[in-house]
Amino acid sequence: MEQGLGSESNPSLGSIDKSRVLDVKPLRCLAPVFPNPPGSSSVSTPQPTPFVCVPPTGPFPPGIQPFYPFLIPNDSQQNPNPNQPGNHAFGNSIPAPVPLNSYRTPTPQANGGTRQSERGSRGRASEPVVVEDDGYDDSQNQSGQHVSGFSVHVTDTEDASNSRKRRGRPRKSRGEHGDSNPGKSRDEHGDSFDVESLVNRFLTSFKLKNFDEVRRTNGDKEIVDTILLVFDLLRRSLTQLEEVKDMSPGITRRPDLKASSLLMTKGVRTNNTKRIGHVPGVEVGDIFFFRMELCIVGLHTPSMAGIDYMNVKITVDEEPVAVSIVSSGGYDDQGDDGDVLIYSGQGGVQRRDGQMFDQKLERGNLALEKSLHRANEVRVIRGIKDIAGSTGKIYVYDGLYKIQESWAEKNNSGCNVFKYKLVRVPGQPEAFTLWKSIQQWKDGTAPRTGVILPDLTSGAETQPVTLVNDVDDEKGPAYFTYIPSLRYSKPFSTPKSFSGCHCLGGCQPGRTTCPCSQRNGGYLPYSSLGVLLTDKPLIYECGAACACPPNCRNRMSQAGLKVRLELFKTNDRGWGLRSWDPIRAGGFICEYAGDAVDASTLGDFGNEKEDNYIFDATRYYEPLEAVRDDSSGSTKAPFPLVISAKNNGNVARFMNHSCSPNVFWKPILRESTNESYLHIAFFAIRHIPPMQELTFDYGMVQPEKGEFRRKKCLCGSVKCRGYFY
């Protein structure tokens, strides 16, 4: 200030003219303040206090007190002789030094969004969630600001279900397993796996190794899908690798944070330039199971904050405007109306000590207020409870909204909060409203139009399969007998007998005595939620000779349907298959049921309509990777399995072909003594929203099989080959 309180113009506090506007200048330097000598005034010191250099261990002159950690212990009588070597006035009570890497300097947010997450919005921000071996201390300060490179959203489902929170225990360092190389970790057997090589293999396979700035700034559908696919493949691989580590109570593992950190460190993200409106490559209705997925595709940059905003230049000055918000139940948001959302601002917390804080019109709240007056569109992502994951959220991109009005009110805690009414821009595809309709169908509060049969399977499956036609008057597909699994007249023979496992409580990760786990490379191929973790070309499941129960994790494809499916009539491709439930990437859908037939008779189906319901595992199928990695093996069955579902089959017989499918298949081998039973299981390539048709690539016929009749492809994909077999 030009005139301080201690200047001659202001000799006393009572003479201050409070009506004057003081000229405040930023503080440019700090001046040290030293203690006054005994007896001197604390208000004004005519002579400057001499600088006194005092060692931290003393002795201390009068007026100077010891400071932490050089405090006098309570049991100072242990060694009363201060002249004894090593014992000044404080004895040997100096605590052990704390490693510098135990503390992290707060890093600024990459975005302006500061709305607290569901976890930190109610005074719980001081509880850190420790991420195992990721190098970040994922916690928040009291104001909800990020204090680490990545924030933790504790409700992400699969990883949270496989983990436990650790409280009151020190974090293990990267070298906790005896390996000082941060790019490597060790499994339970002491074998090291190179995470860096794993990441590079995925990036090379999907042509993301040299990710340029153009794709990083602006994405498209192919780039977004590829990045999300690589993220999820990496996350699932890390989940499988880390499952065999120490699973003591209280340990938290977050492979989703580690996977996103590894990708963004290498610059693999897209749409990192903030923008108003839709994000290239992300469609209305797309779903995400992890907050970091929103971040790496640029849909919503903050990993925890609920409001994302950017600064726009108005003439000379800049002001913030909101670009996206996440509403997932942490605040008193009201969103039962599918087209209207009452959104609460940031802040206004009630801490555990009873203190309450009103919200302030700043940062995210100010950005929403500015967007109200500018009438710009705001992306809305709604968080919906994940029933299958039990603890997590599914994030649904609900499209663009506009803010119509705002006001302030007191919440249940007595804090003043800001409220914003957002209305959905008309003409967009259904998203959140579709979820509400499906829930009404399940509850029976609203009818599903066009239903022919409520359950096509007649109870043969664990979940009903609805038969629907709202296109024409056809009453259903041609008659067939529904069977839930593949039927063999004669199994494949194996030269070596297999007696099965003895895991009475079910196969567990890292159990070296389990032969089924060892056949899968020492890991279980599925997560506890039934998500495929392995990228090996063949999966070994427990068979009839195994002692594990039917709900064993290694019998995933034997437990029936996990999602509510619907057989529906398409406009131009006959009958198709889709799901009422969201399906996460790697999630099991169904197996291909029917009758196993002799591959040598396959030519009998070549020129007949019979081949509409034939699955031939000997065909060539395009790998998921853009660059084929022969070292990991492509999808190939160990036996020449051919399945006919003409007379007997299940829902898989209705899955249509697509040149850009969202479903892929894996061969599953179940062994019993000297017999092998090969099955075909279908899994989701990426997250599949409800009511999106399920399709897979029918494959290409091998040249030695002879000439098969080509069929016109109507998949409509930008990569459509124009035909299929």
PDB file of N, CA and C in Angstrom, residues 345-434:
ATOM      1  N   GLY A 345     -23.777 -25.717  -7.711  1.00  0.00           N
ATOM      2  CA  GLY A 345     -22.438 -25.209  -7.920  1.00  0.00           C
ATOM      3  C   GLY A 345     -21.414 -25.906  -7.051  1.00  0.00           C
ATOM      4  N   GLN A 346     -20.185 -25.437  -7.129  1.00  0.00           N
ATOM      5  CA  GLN A 346     -19.093 -26.045  -6.375  1.00  0.00           C
ATOM      6  C   GLN A 346     -19.010 -25.457  -4.981  1.00  0.00           C
ATOM      7  N   GLY A 347     -18.402 -26.221  -4.059  1.00  0.00           N
ATOM      8  CA  GLY A 347     -18.140 -25.712  -2.719  1.00  0.00           C
ATOM      9  C   GLY A 347     -19.327 -25.855  -1.804  1.00  0.00           C
ATOM     10  N   GLY A 348     -19.366 -25.016  -0.754  1.00  0.00           N
ATOM     11  CA  GLY A 348     -20.442 -25.088   0.214  1.00  0.00           C
ATOM     12  C   GLY A 348     -20.383 -26.327   1.069  1.00  0.00           C
ATOM     13  N   VAL A 349     -19.202 -26.634   1.601  1.00  0.00           N
ATOM     14  CA  VAL A 349     -19.037 -27.886   2.325  1.00  0.00           C
ATOM     15  C   VAL A 349     -19.364 -27.713   3.795  1.00  0.00           C
ATOM     16  N   GLN A 350     -19.732 -28.807   4.417  1.00  0.00           N
ATOM     17  CA  GLN A 350     -19.862 -28.869   5.867  1.00  0.00           C
ATOM     18  C   GLN A 350     -18.834 -29.861   6.365  1.00  0.00           C
ATOM     19  N   ARG A 351     -17.831 -29.369   7.086  1.00  0.00           N
ATOM     20  CA  ARG A 351     -16.745 -30.223   7.519  1.00  0.00           C
ATOM     21  C   ARG A 351     -17.167 -31.046   8.723  1.00  0.00           C
ATOM     22  N   ARG A 352     -16.329 -32.013   9.057  1.00  0.00           N
ATOM     23  CA  ARG A 352     -16.630 -32.885  10.180  1.00  0.00           C
ATOM     24  C   ARG A 352     -16.617 -32.154  11.510  1.00  0.00           C
ATOM     25  N   ASP A 353     -15.867 -31.039  11.571  1.00  0.00           N
ATOM     26  CA  ASP A 353     -15.823 -30.282  12.820  1.00  0.00           C
ATOM     27  C   ASP A 353     -17.013 -29.347  12.958  1.00  0.00           C
ATOM     28  N   GLY A 354     -17.950 -29.426  12.022  1.00  0.00           N
ATOM     29  CA  GLY A 354     -19.167 -28.636  12.122  1.00  0.00           C
ATOM     30  C   GLY A 354     -19.131 -27.326  11.376  1.00  0.00           C
ATOM     31  N   GLN A 355     -17.980 -26.892  10.915  1.00  0.00           N
ATOM     32  CA  GLN A 355     -17.894 -25.628  10.196  1.00  0.00           C
ATOM     33  C   GLN A 355     -18.526 -25.759   8.814  1.00  0.00           C
ATOM     34  N   MET A 356     -19.245 -24.731   8.432  1.00  0.00           N
ATOM     35  CA  MET A 356     -19.924 -24.720   7.146  1.00  0.00           C
ATOM     36  C   MET A 356     -19.427 -23.535   6.332  1.00  0.00           C
ATOM     37  N   PHE A 357     -19.395 -23.722   5.028  1.00  0.00           N
ATOM     38  CA  PHE A 357     -18.904 -22.690   4.137  1.00  0.00           C
ATOM     39  C   PHE A 357     -19.899 -22.477   3.008  1.00  0.00           C
ATOM     40  N   ASP A 358     -20.191 -21.229   2.743  1.00  0.00           N
ATOM     41  CA  ASP A 358     -21.059 -20.892   1.619  1.00  0.00           C
ATOM     42  C   ASP A 358     -20.279 -20.992   0.314  1.00  0.00           C
ATOM     43  N   GLN A 359     -21.014 -21.232  -0.743  1.00  0.00           N
ATOM     44  CA  GLN A 359     -20.387 -21.220  -2.056  1.00  0.00           C
ATOM     45  C   GLN A 359     -20.087 -19.784  -2.475  1.00  0.00           C
ATOM     46  N   LYS A 360     -19.063 -19.651  -3.290  1.00  0.00           N
ATOM     47  CA  LYS A 360     -18.649 -18.345  -3.774  1.00  0.00           C
ATOM     48  C   LYS A 360     -18.800 -18.299  -5.290  1.00  0.00           C
ATOM     49  N   LEU A 361     -19.092 -17.117  -5.782  1.00  0.00           N
ATOM     50  CA  LEU A 361     -19.241 -16.944  -7.224  1.00  0.00           C
ATOM     51  C   LEU A 361     -17.861 -16.738  -7.837  1.00  0.00           C
ATOM     52  N   GLU A 362     -17.162 -17.840  -7.993  1.00  0.00           N
ATOM     53  CA  GLU A 362     -15.817 -17.821  -8.543  1.00  0.00           C
ATOM     54  C   GLU A 362     -15.565 -19.137  -9.267  1.00  0.00           C
ATOM     55  N   ARG A 363     -14.534 -19.149 -10.069  1.00  0.00           N
ATOM     56  CA  ARG A 363     -14.101 -20.340 -10.798  1.00  0.00           C
ATOM     57  C   ARG A 363     -15.259 -21.015 -11.527  1.00  0.00           C
ATOM     58  N   GLY A 364     -15.555 -22.257 -11.204  1.00  0.00           N
ATOM     59  CA  GLY A 364     -16.597 -22.970 -11.940  1.00  0.00           C
ATOM     60  C   GLY A 364     -17.958 -22.330 -11.826  1.00  0.00           C
ATOM     61  N   ASN A 365     -18.308 -21.838 -10.636  1.00  0.00           N
ATOM     62  CA  ASN A 365     -19.595 -21.170 -10.461  1.00  0.00           C
ATOM     63  C   ASN A 365     -19.682 -19.910 -11.326  1.00  0.00           C
ATOM     64  N   LEU A 366     -18.600 -19.157 -11.353  1.00  0.00           N
ATOM     65  CA  LEU A 366     -18.575 -17.955 -12.174  1.00  0.00           C
ATOM     66  C   LEU A 366     -18.669 -18.311 -13.653  1.00  0.00           C
ATOM     67  N   ALA A 367     -18.019 -19.399 -14.041  1.00  0.00           N
ATOM     68  CA  ALA A 367     -18.069 -19.824 -15.445  1.00  0.00           C
ATOM     69  C   ALA A 367     -19.494 -20.197 -15.853  1.00  0.00           C
ATOM     70  N   LEU A 368     -20.224 -20.882 -14.976  1.00  0.00           N
ATOM     71  CA  LEU A 368     -21.614 -21.223 -15.278  1.00  0.00           C
ATOM     72  C   LEU A 368     -22.467 -19.963 -15.382  1.00  0.00           C
ATOM     73  N   GLU A 369     -22.214 -18.997 -14.512  1.00  0.00           N
ATOM     74  CA  GLU A 369     -22.971 -17.747 -14.559  1.00  0.00           C
ATOM     75  C   GLU A 369     -22.683 -16.997 -15.864  1.00  0.00           C
ATOM     76  N   LYS A 370     -21.431 -16.973 -16.265  1.00  0.00           N
ATOM     77  CA  LYS A 370     -21.086 -16.314 -17.523  1.00  0.00           C
ATOM     78  C   LYS A 370     -21.710 -17.036 -18.720  1.00  0.00           C
ATOM     79  N   SER A 371     -21.753 -18.375 -18.647  1.00  0.00           N
ATOM     80  CA  SER A 371     -22.365 -19.142 -19.740  1.00  0.00           C
ATOM     81  C   SER A 371     -23.862 -18.884 -19.832  1.00  0.00           C
ATOM     82  N   LEU A 372     -24.484 -18.587 -18.693  1.00  0.00           N
ATOM     83  CA  LEU A 372     -25.902 -18.221 -18.706  1.00  0.00           C
ATOM     84  C   LEU A 372     -26.114 -16.968 -19.546  1.00  0.00           C
ATOM     85  N   HIS A 373     -25.276 -15.976 -19.352  1.00  0.00           N
ATOM     86  CA  HIS A 373     -25.449 -14.708 -20.065  1.00  0.00           C
ATOM     87  C   HIS A 373     -24.968 -14.803 -21.513  1.00  0.00           C
ATOM     88  N   ARG A 374     -23.967 -15.628 -21.772  1.00  0.00           N
ATOM     89  CA  ARG A 374     -23.475 -15.790 -23.146  1.00  0.00           C
ATOM     90  C   ARG A 374     -24.299 -16.796 -23.931  1.00  0.00           C
ATOM     91  N   ALA A 375     -25.093 -17.616 -23.224  1.00  0.00           N
ATOM     92  CA  ALA A 375     -25.972 -18.624 -23.859  1.00  0.00           C
ATOM     93  C   ALA A 375     -25.182 -19.642 -24.674  1.00  0.00           C
ATOM     94  N   ASN A 376     -23.970 -19.983 -24.212  1.00  0.00           N
ATOM     95  CA  ASN A 376     -23.207 -21.011 -24.936  1.00  0.00           C
ATOM     96  C   ASN A 376     -23.630 -22.407 -24.483  1.00  0.00           C
ATOM     97  N   GLU A 377     -23.400 -23.373 -25.331  1.00  0.00           N
ATOM     98  CA  GLU A 377     -23.771 -24.758 -25.038  1.00  0.00           C
ATOM     99  C   GLU A 377     -22.759 -25.388 -24.081  1.00  0.00           C
ATOM    100  N   VAL A 378     -23.263 -26.248 -23.219  1.00  0.00           N
ATOM    101  CA  VAL A 378     -22.432 -26.921 -22.221  1.00  0.00           C
ATOM    102  C   VAL A 378     -22.645 -28.425 -22.348  1.00  0.00           C
ATOM    103  N   ARG A 379     -21.562 -29.175 -22.438  1.00  0.00           N
ATOM    104  CA  ARG A 379     -21.666 -30.637 -22.476  1.00  0.00           C
ATOM    105  C   ARG A 379     -22.063 -31.157 -21.093  1.00  0.00           C
ATOM    106  N   VAL A 380     -22.976 -32.116 -21.073  1.00  0.00           N
ATOM    107  CA  VAL A 380     -23.443 -32.689 -19.808  1.00  0.00           C
ATOM    108  C   VAL A 380     -23.148 -34.180 -19.800  1.00  0.00           C
ATOM    109  N   ILE A 381     -22.440 -34.617 -18.775  1.00  0.00           N
ATOM    110  CA  ILE A 381     -22.155 -36.045 -18.558  1.00  0.00           C
ATOM    111  C   ILE A 381     -22.859 -36.454 -17.277  1.00  0.00           C
ATOM    112  N   ARG A 382     -23.716 -37.425 -17.364  1.00  0.00           N
ATOM    113  CA  ARG A 382     -24.472 -37.885 -16.200  1.00  0.00           C
ATOM    114  C   ARG A 382     -23.858 -39.169 -15.659  1.00  0.00           C
ATOM    115  N   GLY A 383     -23.695 -39.213 -14.346  1.00  0.00           N
ATOM    116  CA  GLY A 383     -23.203 -40.415 -13.699  1.00  0.00           C
ATOM    117  C   GLY A 383     -24.356 -41.251 -13.188  1.00  0.00           C
ATOM    118  N   ILE A 384     -24.403 -42.507 -13.601  1.00  0.00           N
ATOM    119  CA  ILE A 384     -25.481 -43.428 -13.228  1.00  0.00           C
ATOM    120  C   ILE A 384     -24.870 -44.589 -12.458  1.00  0.00           C
ATOM    121  N   LYS A 385     -25.532 -45.026 -11.424  1.00  0.00           N
ATOM    122  CA  LYS A 385     -25.010 -46.108 -10.600  1.00  0.00           C
ATOM    123  C   LYS A 385     -24.832 -47.373 -11.429  1.00  0.00           C
ATOM    124  N   ASP A 386     -23.669 -47.990 -11.281  1.00  0.00           N
ATOM    125  CA  ASP A 386     -23.362 -49.236 -11.974  1.00  0.00           C
ATOM    126  C   ASP A 386     -23.849 -50.394 -11.114  1.00  0.00           C
ATOM    127  N   ILE A 387     -24.961 -50.986 -11.493  1.00  0.00           N
ATOM    128  CA  ILE A 387     -25.546 -52.065 -10.696  1.00  0.00           C
ATOM    129  C   ILE A 387     -24.621 -53.271 -10.660  1.00  0.00           C
ATOM    130  N   ALA A 388     -24.029 -53.613 -11.787  1.00  0.00           N
ATOM    131  CA  ALA A 388     -23.151 -54.791 -11.843  1.00  0.00           C
ATOM    132  C   ALA A 388     -21.902 -54.579 -11.012  1.00  0.00           C
ATOM    133  N   GLY A 389     -21.357 -53.351 -11.036  1.00  0.00           N
ATOM    134  CA  GLY A 389     -20.148 -53.070 -10.277  1.00  0.00           C
ATOM    135  C   GLY A 389     -20.392 -52.771  -8.822  1.00  0.00           C
ATOM    136  N   SER A 390     -21.639 -52.507  -8.441  1.00  0.00           N
ATOM    137  CA  SER A 390     -22.104 -52.325  -7.070  1.00  0.00           C
ATOM    138  C   SER A 390     -21.610 -51.037  -6.419  1.00  0.00           C
ATOM    139  N   THR A 391     -20.433 -50.555  -6.749  1.00  0.00           N
ATOM    140  CA  THR A 391     -19.903 -49.373  -6.065  1.00  0.00           C
ATOM    141  C   THR A 391     -19.609 -48.216  -6.990  1.00  0.00           C
ATOM    142  N   GLY A 392     -19.692 -48.399  -8.272  1.00  0.00           N
ATOM    143  CA  GLY A 392     -19.190 -47.388  -9.190  1.00  0.00           C
ATOM    144  C   GLY A 392     -20.268 -46.661  -9.955  1.00  0.00           C
ATOM    145  N   LYS A 393     -19.799 -45.837 -10.890  1.00  0.00           N
ATOM    146  CA  LYS A 393     -20.658 -45.042 -11.744  1.00  0.00           C
ATOM    147  C   LYS A 393     -20.380 -45.377 -13.204  1.00  0.00           C
ATOM    148  N   ILE A 394     -21.407 -45.212 -14.004  1.00  0.00           N
ATOM    149  CA  ILE A 394     -21.267 -45.249 -15.451  1.00  0.00           C
ATOM    150  C   ILE A 394     -21.559 -43.838 -15.941  1.00  0.00           C
ATOM    151  N   TYR A 395     -20.646 -43.274 -16.705  1.00  0.00           N
ATOM    152  CA  TYR A 395     -20.772 -41.893 -17.157  1.00  0.00           C
ATOM    153  C   TYR A 395     -21.341 -41.879 -18.575  1.00  0.00           C
ATOM    154  N   VAL A 396     -22.486 -41.235 -18.720  1.00  0.00           N
ATOM    155  CA  VAL A 396     -23.204 -41.195 -19.988  1.00  0.00           C
ATOM    156  C   VAL A 396     -23.128 -39.782 -20.550  1.00  0.00           C
ATOM    157  N   TYR A 397     -22.624 -39.664 -21.770  1.00  0.00           N
ATOM    158  CA  TYR A 397     -22.603 -38.348 -22.419  1.00  0.00           C
ATOM    159  C   TYR A 397     -24.003 -38.046 -22.923  1.00  0.00           C
ATOM    160  N   ASP A 398     -24.647 -37.071 -22.271  1.00  0.00           N
ATOM    161  CA  ASP A 398     -26.049 -36.773 -22.550  1.00  0.00           C
ATOM    162  C   ASP A 398     -26.216 -35.643 -23.546  1.00  0.00           C
ATOM    163  N   GLY A 399     -25.135 -35.168 -24.139  1.00  0.00           N
ATOM    164  CA  GLY A 399     -25.247 -34.162 -25.184  1.00  0.00           C
ATOM    165  C   GLY A 399     -25.102 -32.746 -24.668  1.00  0.00           C
ATOM    166  N   LEU A 400     -25.623 -31.778 -25.446  1.00  0.00           N
ATOM    167  CA  LEU A 400     -25.453 -30.358 -25.166  1.00  0.00           C
ATOM    168  C   LEU A 400     -26.684 -29.783 -24.475  1.00  0.00           C
ATOM    169  N   TYR A 401     -26.413 -28.942 -23.486  1.00  0.00           N
ATOM    170  CA  TYR A 401     -27.456 -28.229 -22.750  1.00  0.00           C
ATOM    171  C   TYR A 401     -27.147 -26.732 -22.794  1.00  0.00           C
ATOM    172  N   LYS A 402     -28.160 -25.926 -22.460  1.00  0.00           N
ATOM    173  CA  LYS A 402     -27.980 -24.495 -22.267  1.00  0.00           C
ATOM    174  C   LYS A 402     -28.531 -24.107 -20.899  1.00  0.00           C
ATOM    175  N   ILE A 403     -27.839 -23.168 -20.258  1.00  0.00           N
ATOM    176  CA  ILE A 403     -28.256 -22.713 -18.937  1.00  0.00           C
ATOM    177  C   ILE A 403     -29.338 -21.653 -19.107  1.00  0.00           C
ATOM    178  N   GLN A 404     -30.502 -21.880 -18.482  1.00  0.00           N
ATOM    179  CA  GLN A 404     -31.617 -20.957 -18.634  1.00  0.00           C
ATOM    180  C   GLN A 404     -31.720 -19.953 -17.499  1.00  0.00           C
ATOM    181  N   GLU A 405     -31.400 -20.392 -16.277  1.00  0.00           N
ATOM    182  CA  GLU A 405     -31.480 -19.474 -15.150  1.00  0.00           C
ATOM    183  C   GLU A 405     -30.600 -19.966 -14.018  1.00  0.00           C
ATOM    184  N   SER A 406     -30.342 -19.075 -13.060  1.00  0.00           N
ATOM    185  CA  SER A 406     -29.550 -19.417 -11.888  1.00  0.00           C
ATOM    186  C   SER A 406     -30.099 -18.682 -10.683  1.00  0.00           C
ATOM    187  N   TRP A 407     -29.860 -19.238  -9.499  1.00  0.00           N
ATOM    188  CA  TRP A 407     -30.296 -18.621  -8.255  1.00  0.00           C
ATOM    189  C   TRP A 407     -29.477 -19.198  -7.108  1.00  0.00           C
ATOM    190  N   ALA A 408     -29.631 -18.612  -5.943  1.00  0.00           N
ATOM    191  CA  ALA A 408     -28.942 -19.082  -4.745  1.00  0.00           C
ATOM    192  C   ALA A 408     -29.981 -19.511  -3.714  1.00  0.00           C
ATOM    193  N   GLU A 409     -29.670 -20.575  -2.988  1.00  0.00           N
ATOM    194  CA  GLU A 409     -30.559 -21.079  -1.939  1.00  0.00           C
ATOM    195  C   GLU A 409     -29.731 -21.791  -0.896  1.00  0.00           C
ATOM    196  N   LYS A 410     -30.360 -22.066   0.237  1.00  0.00           N
ATOM    197  CA  LYS A 410     -29.683 -22.798   1.303  1.00  0.00           C
ATOM    198  C   LYS A 410     -29.932 -24.289   1.126  1.00  0.00           C
ATOM    199  N   ASN A 411     -28.860 -25.072   1.285  1.00  0.00           N
ATOM    200  CA  ASN A 411     -29.019 -26.518   1.185  1.00  0.00           C
ATOM    201  C   ASN A 411     -29.382 -27.102   2.550  1.00  0.00           C
ATOM    202  N   ASN A 412     -29.405 -28.434   2.635  1.00  0.00           N
ATOM    203  CA  ASN A 412     -29.799 -29.093   3.878  1.00  0.00           C
ATOM    204  C   ASN A 412     -28.841 -28.808   5.024  1.00  0.00           C
ATOM    205  N   SER A 413     -27.615 -28.444   4.702  1.00  0.00           N
ATOM    206  CA  SER A 413     -26.628 -28.150   5.738  1.00  0.00           C
ATOM    207  C   SER A 413     -26.647 -26.690   6.165  1.00  0.00           C
ATOM    208  N   GLY A 414     -27.485 -25.901   5.528  1.00  0.00           N
ATOM    209  CA  GLY A 414     -27.556 -24.495   5.877  1.00  0.00           C
ATOM    210  C   GLY A 414     -26.600 -23.608   5.117  1.00  0.00           C
ATOM    211  N   CYS A 415     -25.911 -24.141   4.151  1.00  0.00           N
ATOM    212  CA  CYS A 415     -24.965 -23.361   3.356  1.00  0.00           C
ATOM    213  C   CYS A 415     -25.673 -22.737   2.154  1.00  0.00           C
ATOM    214  N   ASN A 416     -25.232 -21.568   1.775  1.00  0.00           N
ATOM    215  CA  ASN A 416     -25.742 -20.938   0.567  1.00  0.00           C
ATOM    216  C   ASN A 416     -25.085 -21.589  -0.646  1.00  0.00           C
ATOM    217  N   VAL A 417     -25.889 -22.103  -1.541  1.00  0.00           N
ATOM    218  CA  VAL A 417     -25.379 -22.767  -2.735  1.00  0.00           C
ATOM    219  C   VAL A 417     -26.019 -22.140  -3.968  1.00  0.00           C
ATOM    220  N   PHE A 418     -25.300 -22.241  -5.080  1.00  0.00           N
ATOM    221  CA  PHE A 418     -25.810 -21.753  -6.352  1.00  0.00           C
ATOM    222  C   PHE A 418     -26.488 -22.893  -7.095  1.00  0.00           C
ATOM    223  N   LYS A 419     -27.575 -22.570  -7.757  1.00  0.00           N
ATOM    224  CA  LYS A 419     -28.312 -23.542  -8.560  1.00  0.00           C
ATOM    225  C   LYS A 419     -28.404 -23.036  -9.996  1.00  0.00           C
ATOM    226  N   TYR A 420     -28.274 -23.979 -10.921  1.00  0.00           N
ATOM    227  CA  TYR A 420     -28.314 -23.639 -12.339  1.00  0.00           C
ATOM    228  C   TYR A 420     -29.278 -24.587 -13.040  1.00  0.00           C
ATOM    229  N   LYS A 421     -30.185 -24.028 -13.782  1.00  0.00           N
ATOM    230  CA  LYS A 421     -31.138 -24.835 -14.545  1.00  0.00           C
ATOM    231  C   LYS A 421     -30.644 -24.973 -15.973  1.00  0.00           C
ATOM    232  N   LEU A 422     -30.370 -26.219 -16.371  1.00  0.00           N
ATOM    233  CA  LEU A 422     -29.900 -26.503 -17.730  1.00  0.00           C
ATOM    234  C   LEU A 422     -30.980 -27.256 -18.482  1.00  0.00           C
ATOM    235  N   VAL A 423     -31.204 -26.863 -19.724  1.00  0.00           N
ATOM    236  CA  VAL A 423     -32.205 -27.497 -20.582  1.00  0.00           C
ATOM    237  C   VAL A 423     -31.509 -28.079 -21.800  1.00  0.00           C
ATOM    238  N   ARG A 424     -31.864 -29.301 -22.140  1.00  0.00           N
ATOM    239  CA  ARG A 424     -31.210 -30.009 -23.238  1.00  0.00           C
ATOM    240  C   ARG A 424     -31.574 -29.388 -24.585  1.00  0.00           C
ATOM    241  N   VAL A 425     -30.574 -29.246 -25.436  1.00  0.00           N
ATOM    242  CA  VAL A 425     -30.796 -28.724 -26.776  1.00  0.00           C
ATOM    243  C   VAL A 425     -31.585 -29.759 -27.578  1.00  0.00           C
ATOM    244  N   PRO A 426     -32.693 -29.394 -28.197  1.00  0.00           N
ATOM    245  CA  PRO A 426     -33.519 -30.379 -28.924  1.00  0.00           C
ATOM    246  C   PRO A 426     -32.819 -30.907 -30.175  1.00  0.00           C
ATOM    247  N   GLY A 427     -33.341 -32.036 -30.664  1.00  0.00           N
ATOM    248  CA  GLY A 427     -32.832 -32.625 -31.898  1.00  0.00           C
ATOM    249  C   GLY A 427     -31.655 -33.556 -31.734  1.00  0.00           C
ATOM    250  N   GLN A 428     -31.297 -33.912 -30.505  1.00  0.00           N
ATOM    251  CA  GLN A 428     -30.167 -34.810 -30.273  1.00  0.00           C
ATOM    252  C   GLN A 428     -30.660 -36.238 -30.045  1.00  0.00           C
ATOM    253  N   PRO A 429     -29.800 -37.232 -30.289  1.00  0.00           N
ATOM    254  CA  PRO A 429     -30.204 -38.621 -30.034  1.00  0.00           C
ATOM    255  C   PRO A 429     -30.502 -38.853 -28.556  1.00  0.00           C
ATOM    256  N   GLU A 430     -31.290 -39.880 -28.283  1.00  0.00           N
ATOM    257  CA  GLU A 430     -31.600 -40.238 -26.902  1.00  0.00           C
ATOM    258  C   GLU A 430     -30.348 -40.699 -26.169  1.00  0.00           C
ATOM    259  N   ALA A 431     -30.273 -40.384 -24.914  1.00  0.00           N
ATOM    260  CA  ALA A 431     -29.165 -40.857 -24.079  1.00  0.00           C
ATOM    261  C   ALA A 431     -29.708 -41.189 -22.690  1.00  0.00           C
ATOM    262  N   PHE A 432     -29.738 -40.209 -21.786  1.00  0.00           N
ATOM    263  CA  PHE A 432     -30.228 -40.462 -20.430  1.00  0.00           C
ATOM    264  C   PHE A 432     -31.698 -40.865 -20.419  1.00  0.00           C
ATOM    265  N   THR A 433     -32.502 -40.295 -21.305  1.00  0.00           N
ATOM    266  CA  THR A 433     -33.918 -40.665 -21.353  1.00  0.00           C
ATOM    267  C   THR A 433     -34.103 -42.127 -21.742  1.00  0.00           C
ATOM    268  N   LEU A 434     -33.204 -42.654 -22.575  1.00  0.00           N
ATOM    269  CA  LEU A 434     -33.273 -44.064 -22.947  1.00  0.00           C
ATOM    270  C   LEU A 434     -33.002 -44.949 -21.735  1.00  0.00           C
TER     271      LEU A 434
END
